[in-house]
Amino acid sequence: MLADDFRFPRPGRENLPRLARLACETAATHCGDCRNYHTTWPALRAAGLSGAGPEHNYQLHLQLLSELMAGRSEVRWLLAGSADAGVLGMAQGTAEAMQGTRHEFTVVDRCATPLTLCRSHADEHGLSLATVLADLMAFQAPGAFDIVIGHQLLTFFKDEDRLPFFRHAASWLAPGGKLCLTVYDRGESSRPRADISSDLYAWRTRNLRADVAAGRTELPEDLEAFIARIERQPRRFNGERQFGIDHYLGLLREAGLAARTLPLPDAEPRPFGDPSDRLRYLLVAERL
């Protein structure tokens, strides 16, 4: 278990306090049952209390993505789902490492709140960005993409919907295009995941209260209201089944994609759970 003074890395490109305020304002109008998630996520990342955002393994992500896109004069990005502007910031970091290459970004999400945050971030940094309000399974790409990013996206799909999603995502790829999915290989844990999730909630709330009292953290709303939103968020465990990396590779092959795995070892410890219960990988797939 981590000490209460531990924090995960904060990303450098996003103005997360500003985006957290914008998320709170926008979610009140545009969100449905995703309101608590979209309201709290940028603020948790700003406080270093998420552990699952793209800033986790950030430099390795940038290195791997830039190597996958090396040698191209233009890169067309599709970000499939986005909790806030974090995945766009990661793509931006990759683009900055590829000097002399032109980059165009498209973000698709079924909620307008993260799209608003992405547009605000793009405007601040001068990025070429298109946003599309659509369910991913209904999204018809206006063109072909060189790289499609799904950062921990599969946790939002039911078991039976992953194979249809892979087949649909394959249609978005340009020749030689890459589908890149950040996933966990969930092995056996000595503790139930529901218990780990409860401990993570308690760790976050203790630190939020301490940080707000000390003036170290700025929240977009009243502290107790914010904590109540975290508590009311649904706990997503991909159903109650355990999934190994071979499960995802098999589905990708069945969808007509050649796939390989690139390990994303923890650059820092995670708050709760055994070290072996969640090994992170970047799945890289392309059409046969």
Coordinates of N, CA and C in Angstrom, one line a residue, residues 63 73 77 154 177:
Q63 N 7.6 7.3 -27.0 CA 8.6 6.6 -27.8 C 8.1 5.6 -28.7
S73 N 5.5 11.5 -43.7 CA 5.5 12.9 -43.9 C 4.2 13.5 -43.3
W77 N -4.4 11.0 -37.2 CA -4.7 10.4 -35.9 C -6.2 10.3 -35.7
L154 N -11.1 -0.7 -24.0 CA -11.9 -2.0 -24.0 C -12.6 -2.2 -22.8
G177 N -1.8 1.3 -41.7 CA -2.2 2.0 -40.5 C -2.2 1.0 -39.3

